[in-house]
XYZ file of C-alpha atoms in Angstrom:
318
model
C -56.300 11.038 -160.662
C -53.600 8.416 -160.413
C -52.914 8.776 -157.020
C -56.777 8.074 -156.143
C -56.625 5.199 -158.651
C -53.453 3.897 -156.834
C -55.396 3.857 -153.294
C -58.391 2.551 -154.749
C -56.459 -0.649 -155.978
C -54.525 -0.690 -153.006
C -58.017 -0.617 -150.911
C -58.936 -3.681 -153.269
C -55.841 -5.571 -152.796
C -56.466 -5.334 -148.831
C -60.150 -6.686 -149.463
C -58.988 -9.386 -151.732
C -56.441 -10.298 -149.137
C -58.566 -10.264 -146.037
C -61.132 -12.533 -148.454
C -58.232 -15.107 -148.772
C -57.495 -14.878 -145.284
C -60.855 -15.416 -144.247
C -60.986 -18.444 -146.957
C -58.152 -19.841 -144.694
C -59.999 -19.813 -141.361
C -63.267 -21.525 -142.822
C -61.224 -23.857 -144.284
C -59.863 -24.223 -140.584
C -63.437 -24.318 -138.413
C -64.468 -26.991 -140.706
C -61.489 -29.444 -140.262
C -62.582 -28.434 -136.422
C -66.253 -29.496 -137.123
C -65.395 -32.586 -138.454
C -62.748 -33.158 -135.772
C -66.118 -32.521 -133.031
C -68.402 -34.744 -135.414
C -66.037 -38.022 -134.280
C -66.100 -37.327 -130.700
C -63.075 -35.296 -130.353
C -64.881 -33.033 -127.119
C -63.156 -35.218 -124.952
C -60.223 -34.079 -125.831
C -60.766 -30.841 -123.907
C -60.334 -31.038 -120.368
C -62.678 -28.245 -119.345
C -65.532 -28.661 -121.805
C -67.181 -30.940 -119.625
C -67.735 -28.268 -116.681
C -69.071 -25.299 -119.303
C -72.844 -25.489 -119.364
C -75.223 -23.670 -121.368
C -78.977 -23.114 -121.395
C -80.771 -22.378 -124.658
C -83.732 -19.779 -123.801
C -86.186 -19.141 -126.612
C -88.703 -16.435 -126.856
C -91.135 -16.179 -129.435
C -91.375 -20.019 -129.855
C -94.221 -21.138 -131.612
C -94.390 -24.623 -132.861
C -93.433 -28.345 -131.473
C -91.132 -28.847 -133.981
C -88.534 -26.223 -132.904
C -88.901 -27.237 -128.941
C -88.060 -30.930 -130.293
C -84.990 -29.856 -132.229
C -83.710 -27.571 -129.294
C -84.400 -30.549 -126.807
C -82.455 -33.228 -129.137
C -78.819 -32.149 -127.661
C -76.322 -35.595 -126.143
C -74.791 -32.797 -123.933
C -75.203 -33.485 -120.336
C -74.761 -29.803 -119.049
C -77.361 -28.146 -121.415
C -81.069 -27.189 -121.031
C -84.065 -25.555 -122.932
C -86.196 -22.969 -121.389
C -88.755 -21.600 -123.618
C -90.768 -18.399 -122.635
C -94.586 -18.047 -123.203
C -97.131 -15.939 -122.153
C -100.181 -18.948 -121.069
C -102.987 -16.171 -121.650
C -102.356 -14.954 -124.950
C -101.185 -18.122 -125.997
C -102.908 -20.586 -124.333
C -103.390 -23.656 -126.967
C -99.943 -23.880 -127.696
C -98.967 -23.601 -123.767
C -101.017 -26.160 -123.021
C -100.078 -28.344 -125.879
C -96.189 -27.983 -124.912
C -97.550 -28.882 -120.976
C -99.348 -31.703 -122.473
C -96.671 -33.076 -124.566
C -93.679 -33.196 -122.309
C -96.025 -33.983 -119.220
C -95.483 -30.961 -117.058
C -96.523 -29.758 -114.061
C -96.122 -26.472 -112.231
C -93.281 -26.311 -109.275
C -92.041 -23.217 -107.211
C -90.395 -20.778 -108.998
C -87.433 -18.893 -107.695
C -86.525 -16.667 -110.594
C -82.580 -14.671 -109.474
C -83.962 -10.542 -108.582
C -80.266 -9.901 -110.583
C -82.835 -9.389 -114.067
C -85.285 -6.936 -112.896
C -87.554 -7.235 -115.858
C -87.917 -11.285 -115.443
C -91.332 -11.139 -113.356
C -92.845 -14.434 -113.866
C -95.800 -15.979 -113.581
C -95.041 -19.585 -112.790
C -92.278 -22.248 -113.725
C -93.352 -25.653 -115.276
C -91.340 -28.578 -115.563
C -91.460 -32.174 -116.567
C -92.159 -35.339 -113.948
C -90.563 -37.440 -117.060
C -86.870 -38.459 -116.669
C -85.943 -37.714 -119.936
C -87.488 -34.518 -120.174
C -85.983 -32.591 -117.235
C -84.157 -30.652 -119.311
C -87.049 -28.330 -120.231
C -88.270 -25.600 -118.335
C -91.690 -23.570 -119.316
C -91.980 -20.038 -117.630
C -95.116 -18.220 -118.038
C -95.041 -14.521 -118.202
C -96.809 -12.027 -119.733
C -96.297 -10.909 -123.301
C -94.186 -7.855 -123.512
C -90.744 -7.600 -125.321
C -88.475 -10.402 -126.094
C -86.045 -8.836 -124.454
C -87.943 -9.304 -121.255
C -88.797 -12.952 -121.902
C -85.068 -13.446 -122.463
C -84.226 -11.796 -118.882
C -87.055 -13.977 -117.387
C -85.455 -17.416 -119.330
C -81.995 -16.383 -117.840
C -83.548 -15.102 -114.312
C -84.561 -19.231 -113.731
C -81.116 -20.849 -116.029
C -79.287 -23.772 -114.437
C -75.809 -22.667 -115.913
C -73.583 -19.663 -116.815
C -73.680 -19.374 -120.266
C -77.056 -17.898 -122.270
C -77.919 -18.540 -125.770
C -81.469 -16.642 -127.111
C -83.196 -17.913 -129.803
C -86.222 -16.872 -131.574
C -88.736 -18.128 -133.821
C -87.745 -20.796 -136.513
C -84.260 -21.272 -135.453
C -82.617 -24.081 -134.786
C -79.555 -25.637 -133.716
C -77.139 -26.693 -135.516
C -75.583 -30.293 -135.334
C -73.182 -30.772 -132.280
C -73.537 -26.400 -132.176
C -73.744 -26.873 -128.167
C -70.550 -29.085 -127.897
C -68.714 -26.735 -130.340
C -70.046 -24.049 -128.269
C -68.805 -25.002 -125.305
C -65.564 -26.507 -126.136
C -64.956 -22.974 -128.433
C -65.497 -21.457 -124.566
C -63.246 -24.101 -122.342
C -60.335 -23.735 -124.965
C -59.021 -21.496 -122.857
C -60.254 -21.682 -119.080
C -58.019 -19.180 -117.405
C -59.600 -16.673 -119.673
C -62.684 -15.898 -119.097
C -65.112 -14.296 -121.991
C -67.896 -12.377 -121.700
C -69.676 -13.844 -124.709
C -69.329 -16.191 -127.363
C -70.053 -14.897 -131.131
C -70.592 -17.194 -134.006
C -69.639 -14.747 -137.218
C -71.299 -16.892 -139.572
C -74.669 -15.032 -138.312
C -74.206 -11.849 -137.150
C -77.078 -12.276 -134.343
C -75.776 -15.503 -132.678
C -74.189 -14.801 -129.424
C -73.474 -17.039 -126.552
C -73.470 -14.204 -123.133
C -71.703 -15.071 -119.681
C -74.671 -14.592 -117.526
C -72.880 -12.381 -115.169
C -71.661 -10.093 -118.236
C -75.855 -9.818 -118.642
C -76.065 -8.933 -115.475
C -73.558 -6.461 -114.644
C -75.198 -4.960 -118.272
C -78.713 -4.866 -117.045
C -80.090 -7.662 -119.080
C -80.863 -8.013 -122.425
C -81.362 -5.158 -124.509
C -80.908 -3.713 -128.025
C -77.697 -2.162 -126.522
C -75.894 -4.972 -124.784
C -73.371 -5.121 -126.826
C -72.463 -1.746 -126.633
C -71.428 -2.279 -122.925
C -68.815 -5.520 -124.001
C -65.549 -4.685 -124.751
C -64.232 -6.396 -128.323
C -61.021 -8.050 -126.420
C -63.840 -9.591 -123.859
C -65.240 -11.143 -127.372
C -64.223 -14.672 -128.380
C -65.264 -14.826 -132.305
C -65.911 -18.365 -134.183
C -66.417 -19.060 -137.841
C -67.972 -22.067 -136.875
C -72.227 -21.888 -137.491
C -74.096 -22.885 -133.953
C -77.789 -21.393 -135.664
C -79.417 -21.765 -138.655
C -83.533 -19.921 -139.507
C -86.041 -21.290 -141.437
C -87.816 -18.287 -141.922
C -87.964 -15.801 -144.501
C -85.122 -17.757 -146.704
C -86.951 -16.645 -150.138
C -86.913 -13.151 -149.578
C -83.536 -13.046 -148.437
C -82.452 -15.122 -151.370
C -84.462 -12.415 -153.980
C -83.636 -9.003 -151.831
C -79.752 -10.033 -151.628
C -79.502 -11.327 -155.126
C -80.857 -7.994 -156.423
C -79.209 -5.857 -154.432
C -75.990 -7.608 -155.577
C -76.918 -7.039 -159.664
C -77.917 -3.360 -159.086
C -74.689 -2.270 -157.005
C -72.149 -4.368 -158.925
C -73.882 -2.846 -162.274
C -73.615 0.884 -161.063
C -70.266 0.701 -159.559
C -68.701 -1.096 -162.576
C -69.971 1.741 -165.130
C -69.308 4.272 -162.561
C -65.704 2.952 -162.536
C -65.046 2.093 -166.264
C -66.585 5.670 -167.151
C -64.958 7.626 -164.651
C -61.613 6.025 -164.171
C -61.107 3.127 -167.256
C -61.423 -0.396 -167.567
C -58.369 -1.358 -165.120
C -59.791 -0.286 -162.253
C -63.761 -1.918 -162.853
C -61.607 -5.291 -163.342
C -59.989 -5.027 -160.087
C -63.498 -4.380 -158.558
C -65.439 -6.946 -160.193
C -62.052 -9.155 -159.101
C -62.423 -8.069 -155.741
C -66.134 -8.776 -155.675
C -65.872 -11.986 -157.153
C -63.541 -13.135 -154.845
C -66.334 -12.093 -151.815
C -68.694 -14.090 -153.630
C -67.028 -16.970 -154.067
C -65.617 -17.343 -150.277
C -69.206 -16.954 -149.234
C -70.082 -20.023 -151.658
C -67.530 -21.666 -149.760
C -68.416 -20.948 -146.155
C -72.050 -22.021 -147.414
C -70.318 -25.425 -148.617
C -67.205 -25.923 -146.132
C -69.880 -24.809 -142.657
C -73.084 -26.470 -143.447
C -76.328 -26.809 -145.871
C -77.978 -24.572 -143.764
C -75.695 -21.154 -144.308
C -77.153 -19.969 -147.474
C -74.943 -18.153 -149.818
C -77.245 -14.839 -149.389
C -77.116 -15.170 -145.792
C -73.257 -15.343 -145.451
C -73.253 -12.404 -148.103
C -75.655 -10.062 -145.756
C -73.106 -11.089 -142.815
C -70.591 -9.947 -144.843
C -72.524 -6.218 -145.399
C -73.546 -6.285 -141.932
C -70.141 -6.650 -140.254
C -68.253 -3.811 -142.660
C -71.385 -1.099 -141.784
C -70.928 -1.914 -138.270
C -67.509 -0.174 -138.058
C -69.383 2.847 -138.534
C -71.365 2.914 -136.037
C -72.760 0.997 -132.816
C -73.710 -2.969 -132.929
C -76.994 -3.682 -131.774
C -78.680 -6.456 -130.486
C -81.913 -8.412 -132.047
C -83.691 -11.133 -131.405
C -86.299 -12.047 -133.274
């Protein structure tokens, strides 16, 4: 009994110490958001030649194509994938809004599953930076391949309904990419949401395209990892906030009377220490990272990234 009450502290005195450490590098990505905020992309050589095309699947209102389309970086575009016969009022709306017409499409035959319709883009100046590509509806991993089948530049982010970009997320994006140009990266992965991946588009297409197993075929070395948040969803916020919340009360509640029953008070202190400390450097990503990184959020990021040593990551897109 004391030797499995020995490894069980010494299991909590990793945790608390990898919570500390992870403390440290928040604390680090924001002094490297604020040092972005004042213009400090210039500062990196390189950033200037990384571009990156936003492709969004699933899109269904204005406001989120406005949002995507308010980015100062020159190298950056917004294609948005919609099928015009199943959703034909909001197609034509978007058409109508950013004054687009239809021009030749010459999607890349390097997605096979891209098979478009027709490519729409905008006679305004201003507005060149948004492609439309009708398809038809199927999965949004399709819609993804046909957004990156017609993309301008090398480096793909998917998003999908409600989500938005973060302030200056495409500058930090691409200066987190040209930090180190002799080393190429396969993809781009902001930790603070465990779905938010910038790809290499010739990593997705020596992997086939998008799929739920793309990241399967990406080595972890080939994996450039940033605490800084480049997405934040509007969508289901107040179910997240009530699931999470629960789930917290129920497992911290069994596992401390578990642990004060079965092996004494000593050891359900050094849990709920342990726990606390999780808790409280997920309050402080939330503060130090942005508004929009709710506490529950950061918490389910947290639960995500420890089950997925067990097993095999998998890719969604909502």
């Amino acid at each position: 009994m004391q030797i499995a009450l020995t490894l069980i502290l010494a299991l909590l005195a990793i945790a608390a110490l990898a919570t500390a450490m992870r403390a440290i590098v928040i604390a680090r990505a924001a002094a490297w958001m604020d040092m972005v905020a004042i213009g400090a992309t210039d500062s990196c050589e390189s950033a200037g030649y990384v571009g990156c095309s936003v492709v969004c699947t699933g899109v269904d209102n204005m406001q989120q194509i406005e949002s995507l389309l308010d980015v100062e970086y020159d190298r950056y575009e917004t294609i948005v994938v919609l099928d015009a016969r199943a959703a034909g009022i909001t197609f034509r709306a978007i058409v109508a809004r950013y004054d687009l017409i239809r021009v030749d499409a010459d999607p890349s035959d390097e997605f096979p599953s891209a098979r478009i319709r027709s490519l729409f883009r905008s006679r305004t100046r201003s507005m060149r930076r948004l492609t439309l590509v009708d398809r038809a509806a199927a999965s949004p991993y399709d819609d993804l391949d046909a957004g990156a089948s017609v993309a301008s530049y090398d480096y793909i982010l998917p998003v999908g309904r409600d989500t938005y970009l973060m302030p200056n997320a495409i500058e930090k994006a691409v200066i987190a990419i040209a930090s180190t140009p002799d080393t190429p990266i396969a993809a781009l992965h902001s930790v603070s949401d465990d779905q938010c991946y910038v790809f290499n588009r010739e990593t997705l297409i020596a992997q086939g395209g998008f799929s739920p197993h793309l990241l399967n075929g990406i080595r972890s070395g080939e994996v450039r990892r940033t605490f800084v948040p480049l997405i934040y969803r509007t969508s289901n916020t107040r179910r997240i906030k009530i699931v999470t919340r629960l789930t917290i009360l129920i497992l911290m509640a069994t596992l401390l009377t578990i642990e004060t029953v079965t092996l004494g008070t000593r050891l359900a202190t050094a849990s709920a220490a342990a726990v606390a400390m999780a808790l409280a450097n997920a309050a402080y990503a939330r503060t130090a990272l942005g508004r929009y990184n709710c506490f529950e959020k950061s918490i389910l990021c947290y639960i995500d990234r420890m089950f997925s040593i067990l097993g095999k990551r998998k890719f969604t897109i909502s």
